[in-house]
Amino acid sequence: MPYCEVGKTQNAVDAALNNGIQIYYRTYGHGPIKVLLITGLAGTHDSWGPQIRGLAGTDRANDDETMAVDRESDGANNEVGGIEVCSLDNRGMGRSSVPNKKSDYSTRIMAKDAIALLDHLGWKKAHVFGHSMGAMIACKMAALVPDRILSLALLNVTGGGFECCPKLDRKTLSIAIRFLKAKTPEQRAAVDLDTHYSEEYLEEFVGSNTRRVILYQEYVKGITASGMQSNHGFEGQINACWRHKMTRAELDLIRSGGFLVSVIHGRQDVIAQINHARRLAEKLQPVARMVEFHGGHLVTHERTEEVNQALLELIKASEMKMSPHDWNNFPKKRSEASNRTTVERETNIIIAKIHVFLVYLISLFMTAFKYGRSSLQRLKPVRVGASSPK
């Protein structure tokens, strides 16, 4: 099995903290261009399946003993040449180690896991693409080792903290409650579909069945095979998302790192609100391009061809040494519109904080209701007999 022992390539301090931590990974395809894919919350390495096929030209892992080696054909389908792709299970999920303490999870710690994996593979530099929590990890990685990043793609990303909270409405509240209650692969699959895809995509017919029916069966099979995420892993990764924050100094390191950035997002994403992604892309000017598609949180699956093309364009532009001026697609001049944008941004931040407070109140209510109900169930009724006549 392909594992990276994190502590082996780290300095003494980090190695002591990560003693025994193993990161599971798979590589696909062959070629001089290296791409590292970092998955999101509760996802495994194969969550990147459509991009692995689109970039490497195969979904058969390089360590698969049944694989017929044909290195000449790898990457022939794309316009940039041979690509080798690596996708990993973050700590806390899949076949990677699952530390028990929340303090063992942060986007910075997981970024160091990814850097250790680059060292393990012998990759001096790579194009780094992250989705959701994986995009937060990719941001930290780019700030830690900007000299090892060839390009950076941030898909369905937010800035962490309160920005991780979904839009507060009846639909997302229902999804959140169902997610917390999900205990079986079937329950988890049903709620995952509503968080990952736009409703219209799920209700489209493919043959005689809707995509919802087809994907539900695939999700149940996949979750059953990989297993439900452990409580330690889930709570740890949630903690990492909530604590994530990019400082001004870190953003400056990315802007001055000498590589191009793509921020790619689905407009119908109910988990990571697109306004947060737009704000991050703006902070990363002049090196970032904002790319929006019609789709949900898993826009990588819903709009596979468009996303793959956007990623290949990023790789091609980086290989051609395209200038940030030619790459970014933000308006060059800003006057009154800029002032309005600033006011709108500050208003959105205030609304988001109110939103977090409301979510907190609702969670307190749900917790109190849960324990109140369990307490009532433990109470045993006392039989009171009829009083005897005097």
Coordinates of N, CA and C in Angstrom, one line a residue, residues 54-209:
G54 N -9.3 13.2 -16.4 CA -9.1 14.3 -17.3 C -7.7 14.8 -17.4
L55 N -6.9 14.7 -16.3 CA -5.5 15.2 -16.3 C -4.5 14.1 -16.7
A56 N -4.7 12.9 -16.1 CA -3.7 11.9 -16.3 C -4.0 11.0 -17.4
G57 N -5.3 11.0 -17.9 CA -5.7 10.2 -19.0 C -6.0 8.8 -18.6
T58 N -6.1 8.5 -17.3 CA -6.4 7.2 -16.8 C -6.9 7.3 -15.3
D59 N -7.7 6.3 -14.8 CA -8.0 6.3 -13.4 C -7.4 5.0 -12.8
R60 N -6.5 4.4 -13.5 CA -5.8 3.2 -13.0 C -4.6 3.7 -12.3
A61 N -4.5 3.4 -11.0 CA -3.3 3.8 -10.2 C -2.0 3.2 -10.7
N62 N -0.9 3.9 -10.5 CA 0.4 3.4 -11.0 C 0.9 2.2 -10.2
D63 N 0.4 2.0 -8.9 CA 0.8 0.9 -8.1 C -0.1 -0.3 -8.3
D64 N -1.1 -0.2 -9.2 CA -2.0 -1.3 -9.6 C -1.2 -2.4 -10.3
E65 N -1.0 -3.6 -9.7 CA -0.2 -4.6 -10.3 C -0.8 -5.1 -11.7
T66 N -2.1 -4.9 -11.9 CA -2.7 -5.4 -13.1 C -2.6 -4.4 -14.2
M67 N -2.0 -3.3 -13.9 CA -1.9 -2.2 -14.9 C -0.9 -2.5 -16.0
A68 N -1.3 -2.4 -17.2 CA -0.4 -2.6 -18.4 C 0.3 -1.2 -18.6
V69 N 1.6 -1.2 -18.4 CA 2.3 0.1 -18.5 C 2.4 0.5 -19.9
D70 N 1.9 1.7 -20.2 CA 1.9 2.3 -21.5 C 2.2 3.8 -21.4
R71 N 3.4 4.1 -21.1 CA 3.7 5.5 -20.7 C 3.7 6.4 -21.9
E72 N 3.7 5.8 -23.1 CA 3.7 6.7 -24.3 C 2.4 7.4 -24.5
S73 N 1.3 6.7 -24.1 CA 0.0 7.3 -24.3 C -0.5 8.2 -23.2
D74 N 0.1 8.2 -22.0 CA -0.4 9.0 -20.9 C -0.3 10.5 -21.3
G75 N -1.4 11.2 -21.0 CA -1.4 12.6 -21.3 C -1.7 13.0 -22.7
A76 N -1.9 12.0 -23.6 CA -2.1 12.3 -25.0 C -3.4 13.0 -25.3
N77 N -4.3 12.9 -24.4 CA -5.6 13.5 -24.6 C -5.7 15.0 -24.3
N78 N -4.7 15.5 -23.6 CA -4.7 16.9 -23.2 C -3.7 17.7 -24.0
E79 N -3.8 19.0 -23.8 CA -3.0 19.9 -24.7 C -1.7 20.3 -24.0
V80 N -1.3 19.8 -22.9 CA -0.1 20.2 -22.2 C 0.9 19.1 -22.1
G81 N 0.6 17.9 -22.5 CA 1.6 16.8 -22.4 C 1.4 15.9 -21.3
G82 N 2.4 15.1 -21.0 CA 2.3 14.0 -19.9 C 2.2 14.6 -18.5
I83 N 1.2 14.1 -17.8 CA 0.9 14.6 -16.4 C 0.9 13.4 -15.5
E84 N 1.6 13.5 -14.4 CA 1.4 12.6 -13.3 C 0.7 13.3 -12.1
V85 N -0.4 12.6 -11.7 CA -1.2 13.1 -10.7 C -1.1 12.3 -9.4
C86 N -1.1 13.0 -8.2 CA -1.2 12.3 -6.9 C -2.4 12.9 -6.1
S87 N -3.1 11.9 -5.6 CA -4.3 12.3 -4.8 C -4.2 11.6 -3.4
L88 N -4.5 12.2 -2.3 CA -4.3 11.7 -1.0 C -5.5 11.7 -0.2
D89 N -5.5 10.9 0.9 CA -6.5 10.9 1.9 C -5.9 11.8 3.0
N90 N -6.6 12.9 3.4 CA -6.1 13.7 4.5 C -6.2 13.0 5.8
R91 N -5.4 13.4 6.8 CA -5.4 12.8 8.1 C -6.9 12.9 8.6
G92 N -7.3 11.8 9.2 CA -8.7 11.8 9.8 C -9.7 11.2 8.8
M93 N -9.3 10.7 7.7 CA -10.2 10.1 6.7 C -9.6 9.0 5.9
G94 N -10.4 8.1 5.4 CA -10.0 7.0 4.5 C -9.0 6.1 5.2
R95 N -7.9 5.9 4.4 CA -6.8 4.9 4.9 C -5.7 5.6 5.6
S96 N -5.8 7.0 5.8 CA -4.7 7.7 6.5 C -5.0 7.6 8.0
S97 N -4.0 8.0 8.7 CA -4.1 7.9 10.2 C -5.2 8.9 10.7
V98 N -5.7 8.5 11.9 CA -6.8 9.3 12.5 C -6.4 9.6 13.9
P99 N -5.7 10.8 14.1 CA -5.4 11.2 15.4 C -6.6 11.4 16.3
N100 N -6.5 11.2 17.6 CA -7.6 11.4 18.5 C -7.9 12.8 19.0
K101 N -6.8 13.6 19.0 CA -6.9 14.9 19.6 C -7.2 16.0 18.5
K102 N -8.2 16.9 18.8 CA -8.5 18.0 17.9 C -7.3 18.8 17.5
S103 N -6.4 19.0 18.5 CA -5.2 19.8 18.3 C -4.3 19.3 17.2
D104 N -4.5 18.0 16.9 CA -3.7 17.4 15.8 C -4.2 17.7 14.4
Y105 N -5.2 18.5 14.4 CA -5.8 18.8 13.1 C -5.9 20.4 12.9
S106 N -5.3 20.8 11.8 CA -5.4 22.2 11.4 C -5.0 22.2 9.9
T107 N -5.4 23.3 9.2 CA -5.0 23.3 7.8 C -3.5 23.5 7.7
R108 N -2.9 24.1 8.6 CA -1.4 24.2 8.6 C -0.7 22.9 8.7
I109 N -1.2 22.1 9.7 CA -0.7 20.8 10.0 C -0.9 19.9 8.7
M110 N -2.1 19.9 8.1 CA -2.4 19.1 7.0 C -1.6 19.6 5.7
A111 N -1.3 20.9 5.7 CA -0.4 21.4 4.6 C 1.0 20.8 4.7
K112 N 1.4 20.7 6.0 CA 2.7 20.0 6.2 C 2.7 18.6 5.8
D113 N 1.6 17.9 6.0 CA 1.4 16.5 5.5 C 1.6 16.5 4.0
A114 N 1.0 17.4 3.3 CA 1.1 17.4 1.9 C 2.5 17.7 1.4
I115 N 3.2 18.6 2.1 CA 4.6 18.9 1.8 C 5.5 17.7 2.0
A116 N 5.2 16.9 3.1 CA 6.0 15.7 3.4 C 5.7 14.7 2.3
L117 N 4.5 14.7 1.7 CA 4.2 13.8 0.6 C 5.0 14.1 -0.6
L118 N 5.1 15.4 -0.9 CA 6.0 15.9 -2.1 C 7.4 15.4 -1.9
D119 N 7.9 15.5 -0.6 CA 9.3 15.0 -0.4 C 9.4 13.5 -0.6
H120 N 8.3 12.8 -0.1 CA 8.3 11.4 -0.2 C 8.3 10.9 -1.7
L121 N 7.6 11.7 -2.5 CA 7.5 11.3 -3.9 C 8.7 11.8 -4.7
G122 N 9.5 12.7 -4.1 CA 10.7 13.3 -4.8 C 10.3 14.4 -5.8
W123 N 9.1 15.0 -5.5 CA 8.7 16.1 -6.4 C 9.2 17.4 -5.8
K124 N 10.0 18.1 -6.5 CA 10.6 19.4 -6.0 C 9.5 20.5 -6.1
K125 N 8.7 20.4 -7.2 CA 7.6 21.4 -7.4 C 6.4 20.7 -8.0
A126 N 5.2 21.3 -7.8 CA 4.0 20.7 -8.3 C 2.9 21.8 -8.5
H127 N 2.0 21.5 -9.4 CA 0.7 22.3 -9.5 C -0.1 21.7 -8.3
V128 N -0.7 22.6 -7.5 CA -1.4 22.2 -6.3 C -2.9 22.6 -6.4
F129 N -3.8 21.6 -6.5 CA -5.2 21.9 -6.6 C -6.0 21.4 -5.4
G130 N -6.8 22.2 -4.8 CA -7.5 21.8 -3.6 C -9.0 22.1 -3.7
H131 N -9.8 21.3 -3.1 CA -11.3 21.5 -3.1 C -11.8 21.6 -1.7
S132 N -12.6 22.7 -1.5 CA -13.2 22.9 -0.2 C -12.2 23.0 0.9
M133 N -12.2 22.1 1.9 CA -11.2 22.1 2.9 C -9.8 21.9 2.3
G134 N -9.8 21.1 1.3 CA -8.5 20.9 0.6 C -8.0 22.2 0.0
A135 N -8.8 23.1 -0.4 CA -8.4 24.4 -0.9 C -7.8 25.3 0.2
M136 N -8.4 25.2 1.4 CA -7.8 25.9 2.5 C -6.4 25.3 2.8
I137 N -6.3 24.0 2.8 CA -5.0 23.4 3.0 C -4.0 23.8 1.9
A138 N -4.5 23.9 0.7 CA -3.6 24.3 -0.4 C -3.1 25.7 -0.2
C139 N -4.0 26.6 0.3 CA -3.6 28.0 0.6 C -2.4 28.0 1.6
K140 N -2.6 27.3 2.7 CA -1.5 27.2 3.7 C -0.2 26.7 3.1
M141 N -0.4 25.6 2.3 CA 0.8 25.0 1.7 C 1.5 26.1 0.8
A142 N 0.8 26.8 0.0 CA 1.4 27.8 -0.9 C 2.1 28.9 -0.1
A143 N 1.5 29.2 1.1 CA 2.2 30.3 1.9 C 3.4 29.7 2.6
L144 N 3.4 28.4 2.9 CA 4.5 27.8 3.6 C 5.7 27.5 2.7
V145 N 5.4 27.1 1.4 CA 6.5 26.8 0.5 C 6.2 27.3 -0.9
P146 N 6.1 28.6 -1.0 CA 5.7 29.2 -2.3 C 6.7 28.9 -3.5
D147 N 7.9 28.6 -3.1 CA 8.9 28.2 -4.1 C 8.7 26.8 -4.7
R148 N 7.8 26.0 -4.1 CA 7.5 24.7 -4.6 C 6.2 24.6 -5.4
I149 N 5.5 25.7 -5.5 CA 4.2 25.7 -6.2 C 4.3 26.2 -7.6
L150 N 3.9 25.4 -8.5 CA 3.9 25.9 -10.0 C 2.6 26.6 -10.3
S151 N 1.5 26.2 -9.7 CA 0.2 27.0 -9.9 C -0.7 26.5 -8.8
L152 N -1.7 27.3 -8.5 CA -2.6 27.0 -7.4 C -4.1 27.1 -7.8
A153 N -4.8 26.1 -7.7 CA -6.3 26.1 -8.0 C -7.1 25.9 -6.7
L154 N -8.0 26.8 -6.4 CA -8.8 26.7 -5.2 C -10.3 26.6 -5.6
L155 N -10.8 25.4 -5.4 CA -12.1 25.1 -5.9 C -13.1 25.1 -4.7
N156 N -14.2 25.8 -4.8 CA -15.3 25.9 -3.8 C -14.7 26.2 -2.4
V157 N -13.9 27.2 -2.4 CA -13.1 27.6 -1.2 C -13.8 28.7 -0.4
T158 N -13.5 28.7 0.9 CA -13.9 29.9 1.7 C -12.7 30.3 2.5
G159 N -12.8 31.3 3.3 CA -11.7 31.8 4.1 C -11.7 31.1 5.5
G160 N -12.5 30.1 5.7 CA -12.6 29.4 7.0 C -13.4 30.2 8.1
G161 N -13.4 29.7 9.3 CA -14.2 30.4 10.4 C -15.6 30.5 10.0
F162 N -16.2 31.7 10.3 CA -17.6 31.8 10.0 C -18.0 31.7 8.6
E163 N -17.0 31.8 7.7 CA -17.3 31.6 6.2 C -17.6 30.2 5.9
C164 N -17.3 29.2 6.8 CA -17.7 27.8 6.6 C -19.2 27.6 6.8
C165 N -19.9 28.5 7.4 CA -21.3 28.3 7.7 C -22.1 28.5 6.4
P166 N -22.9 27.6 6.0 CA -23.7 27.7 4.8 C -24.8 28.8 5.0
K167 N -25.3 29.2 3.8 CA -26.4 30.2 3.8 C -27.6 29.7 4.7
L168 N -28.0 30.6 5.6 CA -29.1 30.1 6.5 C -30.5 30.3 5.9
D169 N -31.0 29.2 5.5 CA -32.4 29.1 5.1 C -33.0 27.8 5.4
R170 N -34.3 27.6 5.1 CA -34.9 26.3 5.4 C -34.2 25.1 4.9
K171 N -33.8 25.2 3.6 CA -33.2 24.1 2.9 C -31.9 23.7 3.6
T172 N -31.0 24.6 3.8 CA -29.7 24.3 4.4 C -29.8 23.9 5.9
L173 N -30.8 24.4 6.6 CA -31.0 24.0 8.0 C -31.5 22.5 8.0
S174 N -32.3 22.2 7.1 CA -32.8 20.8 6.9 C -31.6 19.9 6.6
I175 N -30.8 20.3 5.7 CA -29.6 19.5 5.3 C -28.7 19.3 6.5
A176 N -28.5 20.4 7.3 CA -27.6 20.3 8.5 C -28.1 19.3 9.5
I177 N -29.4 19.3 9.8 CA -30.0 18.4 10.7 C -29.9 17.0 10.2
R178 N -30.2 16.8 9.0 CA -30.1 15.4 8.4 C -28.6 14.9 8.4
F179 N -27.7 15.8 8.2 CA -26.3 15.4 8.2 C -25.9 15.0 9.6
L180 N -26.3 15.7 10.6 CA -25.9 15.4 12.0 C -26.6 14.1 12.4
K181 N -27.7 13.8 11.9 CA -28.5 12.6 12.3 C -28.0 11.3 11.5
A182 N -27.3 11.5 10.4 CA -27.0 10.4 9.5 C -26.1 9.4 10.2
K183 N -26.5 8.2 10.3 CA -25.7 7.1 11.0 C -25.4 6.0 10.1
T184 N -26.1 5.9 8.9 CA -25.9 4.8 8.0 C -25.4 5.3 6.6
P185 N -24.8 4.4 5.8 CA -24.4 4.9 4.5 C -25.6 5.4 3.7
E186 N -26.7 4.8 3.9 CA -27.9 5.2 3.1 C -28.4 6.6 3.5
Q187 N -28.4 6.9 4.8 CA -28.7 8.2 5.3 C -27.7 9.3 4.9
R188 N -26.4 8.9 5.0 CA -25.4 9.8 4.6 C -25.4 10.1 3.1
A189 N -25.6 9.1 2.3 CA -25.7 9.3 0.8 C -26.8 10.2 0.4
A190 N -27.9 10.1 1.1 CA -29.1 11.0 0.7 C -28.8 12.4 1.0
V191 N -28.1 12.7 2.1 CA -27.9 14.1 2.5 C -26.7 14.6 1.7
D192 N -25.7 13.8 1.4 CA -24.5 14.2 0.6 C -25.0 14.7 -0.8
L193 N -25.9 14.0 -1.4 CA -26.4 14.4 -2.7 C -26.9 15.9 -2.7
D194 N -27.6 16.2 -1.6 CA -28.2 17.6 -1.6 C -27.1 18.6 -1.2
T195 N -26.0 18.2 -0.6 CA -25.0 19.2 -0.3 C -24.0 19.3 -1.5
H196 N -23.9 18.3 -2.3 CA -22.9 18.3 -3.4 C -23.3 18.8 -4.7
Y197 N -24.6 18.7 -5.0 CA -25.1 19.0 -6.4 C -26.3 20.0 -6.4
S198 N -26.4 20.7 -7.5 CA -27.6 21.6 -7.6 C -28.8 20.7 -7.8
E199 N -30.0 21.2 -7.4 CA -31.2 20.4 -7.4 C -31.6 20.1 -8.9
E200 N -31.4 21.0 -9.8 CA -31.8 20.7 -11.2 C -30.9 19.6 -11.8
Y201 N -29.7 19.6 -11.4 CA -28.8 18.5 -11.9 C -29.2 17.2 -11.4
L202 N -29.6 17.1 -10.1 CA -30.1 15.8 -9.6 C -31.4 15.3 -10.2
E203 N -32.2 16.3 -10.6 CA -33.5 15.9 -11.1 C -33.5 15.6 -12.7
E204 N -32.4 15.9 -13.3 CA -32.3 15.6 -14.7 C -32.3 14.1 -15.0
F205 N -33.0 13.6 -16.0 CA -33.1 12.2 -16.4 C -32.0 11.8 -17.2
V206 N -31.4 10.6 -16.8 CA -30.4 10.0 -17.6 C -31.0 8.6 -18.0
G207 N -31.5 8.5 -19.2 CA -32.3 7.3 -19.5 C -33.6 7.3 -18.8
S208 N -33.9 6.2 -18.1 CA -35.2 6.1 -17.4 C -35.2 6.6 -15.9
N209 N -34.0 6.9 -15.4 CA -33.8 7.3 -14.0 C -33.2 8.7 -13.9

